[in-house]
Structure formats: C-alpha cells, structure tokens
Amino acid sequence: MRLSVLGAVVALVVVLVPPAQAAPAASPIAWSACEPARPGFECATVTVPLDHDDPRGATTTVALTRKPATDRAGRIGSLLFNPGGPGASGIDYVWAWGEKMAAGLRGRFDVVGFDPRGIGRSNPLRCFASAEERAEFLAVGPIFPYERAQERPFFDHYRSLAAKCDQPIARHMSTADVVRDLDLLRRALGDRKLTYFGTSYGSYIGTTYANMFPDNVRALAIDGVLNPELWSSGRQIESDRIATREVLDEFFRLCDEASCAFGPNSEQRWQALLDSVRAKPITLGTEVWTYDAVIQWALFAGFASESWTDVAAVLDQLSDAATSLSTASAPVYDNFFDANLGTMCADTEFPRTFGEYRAVSRYAEAGSEFGPYWWWSTSACANWPVNEDRYTGPWRARTSAPVLVVGNRFDGSTDFRGAQAVAKQLPNSRLLEYAGWGHIAYRRSQCAIDHIHSYLLNGSLPAAGTLCPANPNPFLDTASQLAGHDFRRSTGPVASR
C-alpha cells in the first residue's frame, strides 16, 4: 500500500520525547483499525523529535502497524521489525508477512512494522514534485557509468540531488536518529526491553541499537548483516566489489551442473555477452539492453536464488538477441529512491570530489564488474550534509541479552563476512550460518527460520558453529525455495539492501 492511504494509516498522535528529558513514562500508543483492506491489523502514528538534541523543538512522525498477539494470556510483548533498504516500508512488509511471522511465533507477540522517519508514510522525504519528474531525472544517463566519458556527467548529475532533497527531514535521517525513535517506540509500546528483528539494512539498525542502548535488549536478531565498521566509514565498497561476483560464480557452477538455460559453459557465455553488449546494445523483444542493464539483471542473482531460472532464461535470450526499453512511471510517488539516499548519505561521509570518486571506482571495478554499479550511486552523497548525530562506533558493546547474527554464505548484497564481523564485534552474540545462496536466510531456509523463531520466543541460541544446510541446486528444485523476488527492471542505480 502506498502513500495514498496515509489518511487510513494515521491514527491518534502521541508525542514522545527522549528518556533523558522525558516525562516519567511515555504515553501508550493509541491504535485504531487500519483500512478495511487490512483486516486484523491496527495502525497508529506517533510524533517524535525531529532533532533528538532538541526534544521540545520541531517534530516529525513515525507511522506503524501491528498484528496483535492472538495468545493474549501468553503474550510476551512487541516484536519490532525492519526489512531493510534503507527506504523499505516496514508497514508494507508486515501487512504482507505479518500473519506468517505471528504464526511462527505462536501468536505470542504483537508483530509491529514501522516506516522509519523520512520513509513511506513517516513524513517522507520527496526530492521531486512527482514520480514523473523523478523518472525524467533518472532517464538522464546510464544506470551507472561504464565508459570513462560517462563518469563526470553522471557524478555531476547525481550530486545535484543534495540540493533537490534539502528538506528538514533530510538533515535528520541517520540510522542513529531511527534508533533513538526505536527506543521511544519500545517505551510507548510498554516493553521494558526491546525485541527486534532486522534484515539487510535493518541489521544495521539492530547493530546500532545494540551499541547505543546495550542494556535495553531482550532479544535482537539480525539477518543479512552489514559490517557497521564498513558502512559507517564509507568503506562498504570493500564488500560490494566482490560479494555479488562470488554469488554469480556459484550461479555459473550450479547452472552448468544442472544444464540450465544459460549453460553449458555459462561463465564463458557471460564474458562473451558482456563484450558484445558493451560494443553495441542488444534488442530483446521491445527492450533495448545496454551494458549497465545487463549487469543490473545479473546482479539479481545475488538476491534470490529461487529466481535463478528466470535470470538464466533472460541471459540466454540476450546472448542471441537484438530493441527498446520503455519504463512506465509509477502511478503514485513511492519515495524509496529518495529515502535510500537520505539515510545512506546521512550515515556516511563519502568523498566530495570527482577525482576521489573516480579513484574509488577503479578500485571497485578491479573487484568485479559489479563494483561500479554499487559505487557510483553514492555520488548523490558528494554534496549531501552528513548528519551530526550519526553513530560511528564503537561497535563492541556487551548487550543485556545475547544477539543472534544470521548470514548466508553466498549473499550478493550483504556478504557473509559482514555477519562474521558483527559476531566478532559483539561479545555477547552467536553466529548462525546458512550454507546456501541468496539474500536473507529468513526468506529461504526453514532451518534458519526455526532457529530465529526459537530465539525470539525464549532466547535460546543455536549451538555454536550451527550450520543450516543449503537448499537443493536452485536450477533443479525450485519447490524447496521459500520466497520469490520481484524482477522488475529498475530505472535508477539505487543500491538497496
């Protein structure tokens, strides 16, 4: 559900202020039924300080939804969830998956999704007057620059976004701001300590909370984990330049093993395809595929192994084919693109000059053909003010309860090294590995799902060294997969998590 349902989502407003300067207790949240299309869910909006350093000053809003616990006698509390992005809507995710999550947790939690500040229904950052205006901006130039002559125009075009996005909320969208909101939500929900589950970029929210509020943790599970030392310092490219290619190597190996559509010799076919499309765009049906579009399509393999047969089929067709891409504008304004940059640029101090960006691009490209895709989108941050209230560490707090850290061995967006790093950084944590492919274990490994549910329910951790086995070869047994992926062609280089 999009921004047009804002009126149906917003319930009564509760003003929350940080504990250090707050009234003795936060007012409870006033819930009301969501729109009729969302039966069984309740919605509310809370008001929080725009700047937590000025709790009596300007405010902003955080919208949330919940699936109430069905086992009222055995109710444990609220489980707050964030699906990542940055920029993804926790409300939309809980509307789609909340019932399954609640059932897996035996109905003992209110499953709560929230749109972090500046995102979705929470006073969204909007850099453009309309979705059509944004589409026009994104249509200028490639998805990412892959020829030297494209680099300077791309950099100048994207860094102009800082002026387009200069709004009060854009100056207060760091993850630390979100985490301060999260602790206020915990108090308003009536929970003495936080129970939280975050995936992908949502793992960074969880890790930041663990370090800013280590004594307030009841249970904190993170899956598809970012290394906070890389993200906060602007060095995430160290992971991105190689992680997606590592998954693609597995894609090629398992494709050839299963005689998939892009095999045999899929690695060689891939290299030949890149050489061909770099020299001349390829027409497939009514779409024209340029080099950057092919790279983006293959990048999807790093996210969803259950869709590898679709990825392989398109790559197979591209190997022989030849026409023109048309992308329809969204009918309403979805601010994922804007919010993704708003949070990323607030969190991290990126380089300021074209020369520095070009130098890092060479480093990214040396890692793999996917490195430039991940890197160049951050050029929007070159002129963006870094949030003074962002959190940059330390990352080694001992939490009041153990943290469960979950990672996939082959994840093209948040590679397994991120989970390993956080498990080492947090002294009171336990690492759970899924040996398979794709982004986020909770979407595809029943073994991981069971361990996560058990931990959230009663705090029980998997034994040290627990390894959830990989699902069967995705090209041979798609029935074993648990979640699909939306393979729409993107109109811009938003490197989402």
PDB file of C-alpha atoms in Angstrom, residues 280-472:
ATOM      1  CA  LYS A 280      26.537  -2.481 -29.053  1.00  0.00           C
ATOM      2  CA  PRO A 281      23.203  -2.597 -27.168  1.00  0.00           C
ATOM      3  CA  ILE A 282      21.139  -5.736 -27.628  1.00  0.00           C
ATOM      4  CA  THR A 283      17.447  -5.738 -28.573  1.00  0.00           C
ATOM      5  CA  LEU A 284      15.239  -8.302 -26.850  1.00  0.00           C
ATOM      6  CA  GLY A 285      11.583  -8.104 -27.786  1.00  0.00           C
ATOM      7  CA  THR A 286      10.629  -4.467 -27.290  1.00  0.00           C
ATOM      8  CA  GLU A 287      13.502  -3.671 -24.906  1.00  0.00           C
ATOM      9  CA  VAL A 288      16.980  -2.353 -25.588  1.00  0.00           C
ATOM     10  CA  TRP A 289      19.561  -3.754 -23.184  1.00  0.00           C
ATOM     11  CA  THR A 290      22.711  -1.746 -22.605  1.00  0.00           C
ATOM     12  CA  TYR A 291      25.757  -2.976 -20.675  1.00  0.00           C
ATOM     13  CA  ASP A 292      24.606  -1.411 -17.404  1.00  0.00           C
ATOM     14  CA  ALA A 293      21.158  -3.008 -17.714  1.00  0.00           C
ATOM     15  CA  VAL A 294      22.682  -6.464 -18.234  1.00  0.00           C
ATOM     16  CA  ILE A 295      24.897  -6.010 -15.175  1.00  0.00           C
ATOM     17  CA  GLN A 296      21.886  -4.986 -13.116  1.00  0.00           C
ATOM     18  CA  TRP A 297      19.897  -8.003 -14.279  1.00  0.00           C
ATOM     19  CA  ALA A 298      22.679 -10.418 -13.363  1.00  0.00           C
ATOM     20  CA  LEU A 299      23.035  -8.692 -10.012  1.00  0.00           C
ATOM     21  CA  PHE A 300      19.578 -10.013  -9.140  1.00  0.00           C
ATOM     22  CA  ALA A 301      21.146 -13.473  -8.921  1.00  0.00           C
ATOM     23  CA  GLY A 302      22.840 -12.320  -5.728  1.00  0.00           C
ATOM     24  CA  PHE A 303      19.481 -11.661  -4.087  1.00  0.00           C
ATOM     25  CA  ALA A 304      17.119 -14.510  -4.920  1.00  0.00           C
ATOM     26  CA  SER A 305      18.349 -17.978  -5.808  1.00  0.00           C
ATOM     27  CA  GLU A 306      14.755 -19.132  -6.251  1.00  0.00           C
ATOM     28  CA  SER A 307      14.581 -16.938  -9.378  1.00  0.00           C
ATOM     29  CA  TRP A 308      17.816 -18.108 -10.944  1.00  0.00           C
ATOM     30  CA  THR A 309      15.957 -19.966 -13.698  1.00  0.00           C
ATOM     31  CA  ASP A 310      14.367 -16.643 -14.736  1.00  0.00           C
ATOM     32  CA  VAL A 311      17.730 -14.869 -14.669  1.00  0.00           C
ATOM     33  CA  ALA A 312      19.303 -17.634 -16.746  1.00  0.00           C
ATOM     34  CA  ALA A 313      16.471 -17.600 -19.299  1.00  0.00           C
ATOM     35  CA  VAL A 314      16.883 -13.874 -19.952  1.00  0.00           C
ATOM     36  CA  LEU A 315      20.683 -14.134 -20.158  1.00  0.00           C
ATOM     37  CA  ASP A 316      20.250 -16.983 -22.620  1.00  0.00           C
ATOM     38  CA  GLN A 317      17.957 -14.858 -24.805  1.00  0.00           C
ATOM     39  CA  LEU A 318      20.273 -11.873 -24.579  1.00  0.00           C
ATOM     40  CA  SER A 319      23.139 -13.965 -25.873  1.00  0.00           C
ATOM     41  CA  ASP A 320      21.386 -14.185 -29.246  1.00  0.00           C
ATOM     42  CA  ALA A 321      19.120 -11.265 -29.358  1.00  0.00           C
ATOM     43  CA  ALA A 322      18.640  -7.724 -30.541  1.00  0.00           C
ATOM     44  CA  THR A 323      15.382  -3.462 -29.235  1.00  0.00           C
ATOM     45  CA  SER A 324      13.949  -0.709 -26.955  1.00  0.00           C
ATOM     46  CA  LEU A 325      13.370  -0.352 -23.258  1.00  0.00           C
ATOM     47  CA  SER A 326      10.309   1.541 -22.100  1.00  0.00           C
ATOM     48  CA  THR A 327       9.609   2.045 -18.439  1.00  0.00           C
ATOM     49  CA  ALA A 328       6.231   3.303 -17.213  1.00  0.00           C
ATOM     50  CA  SER A 329       6.202   5.740 -14.347  1.00  0.00           C
ATOM     51  CA  ALA A 330       4.643   4.593 -11.118  1.00  0.00           C
ATOM     52  CA  PRO A 331       1.108   5.980 -10.716  1.00  0.00           C
ATOM     53  CA  VAL A 332       1.909   7.403  -7.277  1.00  0.00           C
ATOM     54  CA  TYR A 333       5.011   8.691  -5.533  1.00  0.00           C
ATOM     55  CA  ASP A 334       6.954   5.880  -3.868  1.00  0.00           C
ATOM     56  CA  ASN A 335       9.858   7.561  -2.055  1.00  0.00           C
ATOM     57  CA  PHE A 336      12.172   4.522  -1.809  1.00  0.00           C
ATOM     58  CA  PHE A 337      14.784   6.125  -4.088  1.00  0.00           C
ATOM     59  CA  ASP A 338      14.784   9.398  -2.165  1.00  0.00           C
ATOM     60  CA  ALA A 339      14.774   7.751   1.273  1.00  0.00           C
ATOM     61  CA  ASN A 340      17.532   5.326   0.352  1.00  0.00           C
ATOM     62  CA  LEU A 341      19.835   8.246  -0.388  1.00  0.00           C
ATOM     63  CA  GLY A 342      18.547  10.241   2.584  1.00  0.00           C
ATOM     64  CA  THR A 343      19.638   7.592   5.055  1.00  0.00           C
ATOM     65  CA  MET A 344      22.805   6.452   3.295  1.00  0.00           C
ATOM     66  CA  CYS A 345      24.132   9.984   2.850  1.00  0.00           C
ATOM     67  CA  ALA A 346      23.246  10.927   6.437  1.00  0.00           C
ATOM     68  CA  ASP A 347      25.072   7.902   7.846  1.00  0.00           C
ATOM     69  CA  THR A 348      28.309   8.049   5.901  1.00  0.00           C
ATOM     70  CA  GLU A 349      30.869  10.675   4.930  1.00  0.00           C
ATOM     71  CA  PHE A 350      31.577   9.902   1.284  1.00  0.00           C
ATOM     72  CA  PRO A 351      34.229  11.634  -0.863  1.00  0.00           C
ATOM     73  CA  ARG A 352      33.479  15.153  -2.062  1.00  0.00           C
ATOM     74  CA  THR A 353      35.375  15.419  -5.345  1.00  0.00           C
ATOM     75  CA  PHE A 354      35.073  13.752  -8.718  1.00  0.00           C
ATOM     76  CA  GLY A 355      38.725  12.719  -8.609  1.00  0.00           C
ATOM     77  CA  GLU A 356      38.191  10.786  -5.401  1.00  0.00           C
ATOM     78  CA  TYR A 357      35.077   9.097  -6.778  1.00  0.00           C
ATOM     79  CA  ARG A 358      36.858   8.105  -9.963  1.00  0.00           C
ATOM     80  CA  ALA A 359      39.766   6.628  -7.971  1.00  0.00           C
ATOM     81  CA  VAL A 360      37.448   4.509  -5.829  1.00  0.00           C
ATOM     82  CA  SER A 361      35.602   3.424  -8.961  1.00  0.00           C
ATOM     83  CA  ARG A 362      38.831   1.919 -10.338  1.00  0.00           C
ATOM     84  CA  TYR A 363      39.209   0.001  -7.073  1.00  0.00           C
ATOM     85  CA  ALA A 364      35.584  -1.128  -7.269  1.00  0.00           C
ATOM     86  CA  GLU A 365      35.958  -2.247 -10.886  1.00  0.00           C
ATOM     87  CA  ALA A 366      39.085  -4.222 -10.013  1.00  0.00           C
ATOM     88  CA  GLY A 367      36.959  -6.253  -7.615  1.00  0.00           C
ATOM     89  CA  SER A 368      34.394  -7.280 -10.228  1.00  0.00           C
ATOM     90  CA  GLU A 369      32.139  -5.970 -12.961  1.00  0.00           C
ATOM     91  CA  PHE A 370      29.521  -5.245 -10.259  1.00  0.00           C
ATOM     92  CA  GLY A 371      31.721  -2.877  -8.238  1.00  0.00           C
ATOM     93  CA  PRO A 372      30.904   0.272 -10.242  1.00  0.00           C
ATOM     94  CA  TYR A 373      27.172  -0.421 -10.001  1.00  0.00           C
ATOM     95  CA  TRP A 374      27.330  -0.332  -6.212  1.00  0.00           C
ATOM     96  CA  TRP A 375      29.760   2.581  -6.014  1.00  0.00           C
ATOM     97  CA  TRP A 376      28.542   5.278  -8.378  1.00  0.00           C
ATOM     98  CA  SER A 377      25.060   5.637  -6.879  1.00  0.00           C
ATOM     99  CA  THR A 378      26.717   7.071  -3.765  1.00  0.00           C
ATOM    100  CA  SER A 379      27.837  10.108  -5.766  1.00  0.00           C
ATOM    101  CA  ALA A 380      24.489  11.601  -4.776  1.00  0.00           C
ATOM    102  CA  CYS A 381      26.114  11.990  -1.344  1.00  0.00           C
ATOM    103  CA  ALA A 382      29.053  14.094  -2.554  1.00  0.00           C
ATOM    104  CA  ASN A 383      27.299  17.374  -1.687  1.00  0.00           C
ATOM    105  CA  TRP A 384      24.953  15.957   0.966  1.00  0.00           C
ATOM    106  CA  PRO A 385      25.447  17.161   4.567  1.00  0.00           C
ATOM    107  CA  VAL A 386      26.447  14.318   6.880  1.00  0.00           C
ATOM    108  CA  ASN A 387      24.193  14.107   9.939  1.00  0.00           C
ATOM    109  CA  GLU A 388      25.968  15.408  13.013  1.00  0.00           C
ATOM    110  CA  ASP A 389      24.061  12.951  15.206  1.00  0.00           C
ATOM    111  CA  ARG A 390      25.049   9.826  13.258  1.00  0.00           C
ATOM    112  CA  TYR A 391      26.640   6.943  15.154  1.00  0.00           C
ATOM    113  CA  THR A 392      30.077   5.740  14.033  1.00  0.00           C
ATOM    114  CA  GLY A 393      31.004   3.394  16.864  1.00  0.00           C
ATOM    115  CA  PRO A 394      32.374   1.854  18.935  1.00  0.00           C
ATOM    116  CA  TRP A 395      30.657  -1.364  17.867  1.00  0.00           C
ATOM    117  CA  ARG A 396      31.694  -3.684  20.680  1.00  0.00           C
ATOM    118  CA  ALA A 397      29.079  -3.219  23.399  1.00  0.00           C
ATOM    119  CA  ARG A 398      28.066  -6.127  25.623  1.00  0.00           C
ATOM    120  CA  THR A 399      24.282  -6.330  25.401  1.00  0.00           C
ATOM    121  CA  SER A 400      21.915  -7.242  28.224  1.00  0.00           C
ATOM    122  CA  ALA A 401      20.860 -10.338  26.240  1.00  0.00           C
ATOM    123  CA  PRO A 402      22.674 -12.283  23.500  1.00  0.00           C
ATOM    124  CA  VAL A 403      22.326 -11.132  19.897  1.00  0.00           C
ATOM    125  CA  LEU A 404      21.591 -13.684  17.162  1.00  0.00           C
ATOM    126  CA  VAL A 405      23.571 -12.930  13.972  1.00  0.00           C
ATOM    127  CA  VAL A 406      22.456 -14.790  10.829  1.00  0.00           C
ATOM    128  CA  GLY A 407      24.262 -14.821   7.486  1.00  0.00           C
ATOM    129  CA  ASN A 408      24.095 -16.593   4.132  1.00  0.00           C
ATOM    130  CA  ARG A 409      27.342 -18.000   2.792  1.00  0.00           C
ATOM    131  CA  PHE A 410      26.570 -16.598  -0.681  1.00  0.00           C
ATOM    132  CA  ASP A 411      24.753 -13.262  -0.422  1.00  0.00           C
ATOM    133  CA  GLY A 412      25.385 -10.703  -3.138  1.00  0.00           C
ATOM    134  CA  SER A 413      24.137  -7.739  -1.109  1.00  0.00           C
ATOM    135  CA  THR A 414      25.281  -8.353   2.476  1.00  0.00           C
ATOM    136  CA  ASP A 415      28.030 -10.917   2.231  1.00  0.00           C
ATOM    137  CA  PHE A 416      28.756 -13.488   4.926  1.00  0.00           C
ATOM    138  CA  ARG A 417      31.851 -11.590   6.028  1.00  0.00           C
ATOM    139  CA  GLY A 418      29.529  -8.926   7.441  1.00  0.00           C
ATOM    140  CA  ALA A 419      27.819 -11.430   9.729  1.00  0.00           C
ATOM    141  CA  GLN A 420      31.176 -12.846  10.778  1.00  0.00           C
ATOM    142  CA  ALA A 421      32.459  -9.354  11.588  1.00  0.00           C
ATOM    143  CA  VAL A 422      29.455  -8.400  13.743  1.00  0.00           C
ATOM    144  CA  ALA A 423      29.590 -11.732  15.586  1.00  0.00           C
ATOM    145  CA  LYS A 424      33.203 -10.910  16.500  1.00  0.00           C
ATOM    146  CA  GLN A 425      32.451  -7.287  17.344  1.00  0.00           C
ATOM    147  CA  LEU A 426      29.587  -8.034  19.749  1.00  0.00           C
ATOM    148  CA  PRO A 427      30.977 -10.116  22.615  1.00  0.00           C
ATOM    149  CA  ASN A 428      27.529 -11.375  23.618  1.00  0.00           C
ATOM    150  CA  SER A 429      26.412 -12.802  20.281  1.00  0.00           C
ATOM    151  CA  ARG A 430      26.019 -16.086  18.390  1.00  0.00           C
ATOM    152  CA  LEU A 431      26.550 -16.661  14.660  1.00  0.00           C
ATOM    153  CA  LEU A 432      24.201 -18.854  12.619  1.00  0.00           C
ATOM    154  CA  GLU A 433      25.228 -19.695   9.046  1.00  0.00           C
ATOM    155  CA  TYR A 434      23.025 -20.733   6.157  1.00  0.00           C
ATOM    156  CA  ALA A 435      25.200 -22.541   3.599  1.00  0.00           C
ATOM    157  CA  GLY A 436      23.119 -21.573   0.581  1.00  0.00           C
ATOM    158  CA  TRP A 437      22.540 -18.725  -1.850  1.00  0.00           C
ATOM    159  CA  GLY A 438      20.514 -15.538  -1.822  1.00  0.00           C
ATOM    160  CA  HIS A 439      19.837 -12.524   0.343  1.00  0.00           C
ATOM    161  CA  ILE A 440      18.493 -13.149   3.878  1.00  0.00           C
ATOM    162  CA  ALA A 441      18.183 -16.643   5.345  1.00  0.00           C
ATOM    163  CA  TYR A 442      14.718 -15.993   6.806  1.00  0.00           C
ATOM    164  CA  ARG A 443      13.340 -15.888   3.277  1.00  0.00           C
ATOM    165  CA  ARG A 444      14.675 -19.256   2.179  1.00  0.00           C
ATOM    166  CA  SER A 445      15.975 -21.574   4.934  1.00  0.00           C
ATOM    167  CA  GLN A 446      13.469 -23.344   7.174  1.00  0.00           C
ATOM    168  CA  CYS A 447      16.335 -24.297   9.461  1.00  0.00           C
ATOM    169  CA  ALA A 448      17.240 -20.625   9.938  1.00  0.00           C
ATOM    170  CA  ILE A 449      13.585 -19.648  10.366  1.00  0.00           C
ATOM    171  CA  ASP A 450      13.136 -22.211  13.151  1.00  0.00           C
ATOM    172  CA  HIS A 451      16.253 -21.010  14.985  1.00  0.00           C
ATOM    173  CA  ILE A 452      15.203 -17.362  14.689  1.00  0.00           C
ATOM    174  CA  HIS A 453      11.711 -18.091  15.993  1.00  0.00           C
ATOM    175  CA  SER A 454      13.037 -20.131  18.899  1.00  0.00           C
ATOM    176  CA  TYR A 455      15.452 -17.366  19.843  1.00  0.00           C
ATOM    177  CA  LEU A 456      12.844 -14.606  19.669  1.00  0.00           C
ATOM    178  CA  LEU A 457      10.396 -16.663  21.735  1.00  0.00           C
ATOM    179  CA  ASN A 458      12.590 -17.818  24.577  1.00  0.00           C
ATOM    180  CA  GLY A 459      16.119 -16.564  23.967  1.00  0.00           C
ATOM    181  CA  SER A 460      17.502 -19.983  23.096  1.00  0.00           C
ATOM    182  CA  LEU A 461      20.528 -19.769  20.813  1.00  0.00           C
ATOM    183  CA  PRO A 462      21.651 -22.376  18.284  1.00  0.00           C
ATOM    184  CA  ALA A 463      24.724 -24.293  19.351  1.00  0.00           C
ATOM    185  CA  ALA A 464      27.997 -22.601  18.491  1.00  0.00           C
ATOM    186  CA  GLY A 465      29.011 -23.478  14.935  1.00  0.00           C
ATOM    187  CA  THR A 466      25.494 -24.420  13.808  1.00  0.00           C
ATOM    188  CA  LEU A 467      25.262 -24.625  10.028  1.00  0.00           C
ATOM    189  CA  CYS A 468      21.907 -24.696   8.237  1.00  0.00           C
ATOM    190  CA  PRO A 469      22.365 -26.818   5.094  1.00  0.00           C
ATOM    191  CA  ALA A 470      21.874 -25.314   1.651  1.00  0.00           C
ATOM    192  CA  ASN A 471      18.659 -25.985  -0.199  1.00  0.00           C
ATOM    193  CA  PRO A 472      18.990 -28.123  -3.343  1.00  0.00           C
TER     194      PRO A 472
END
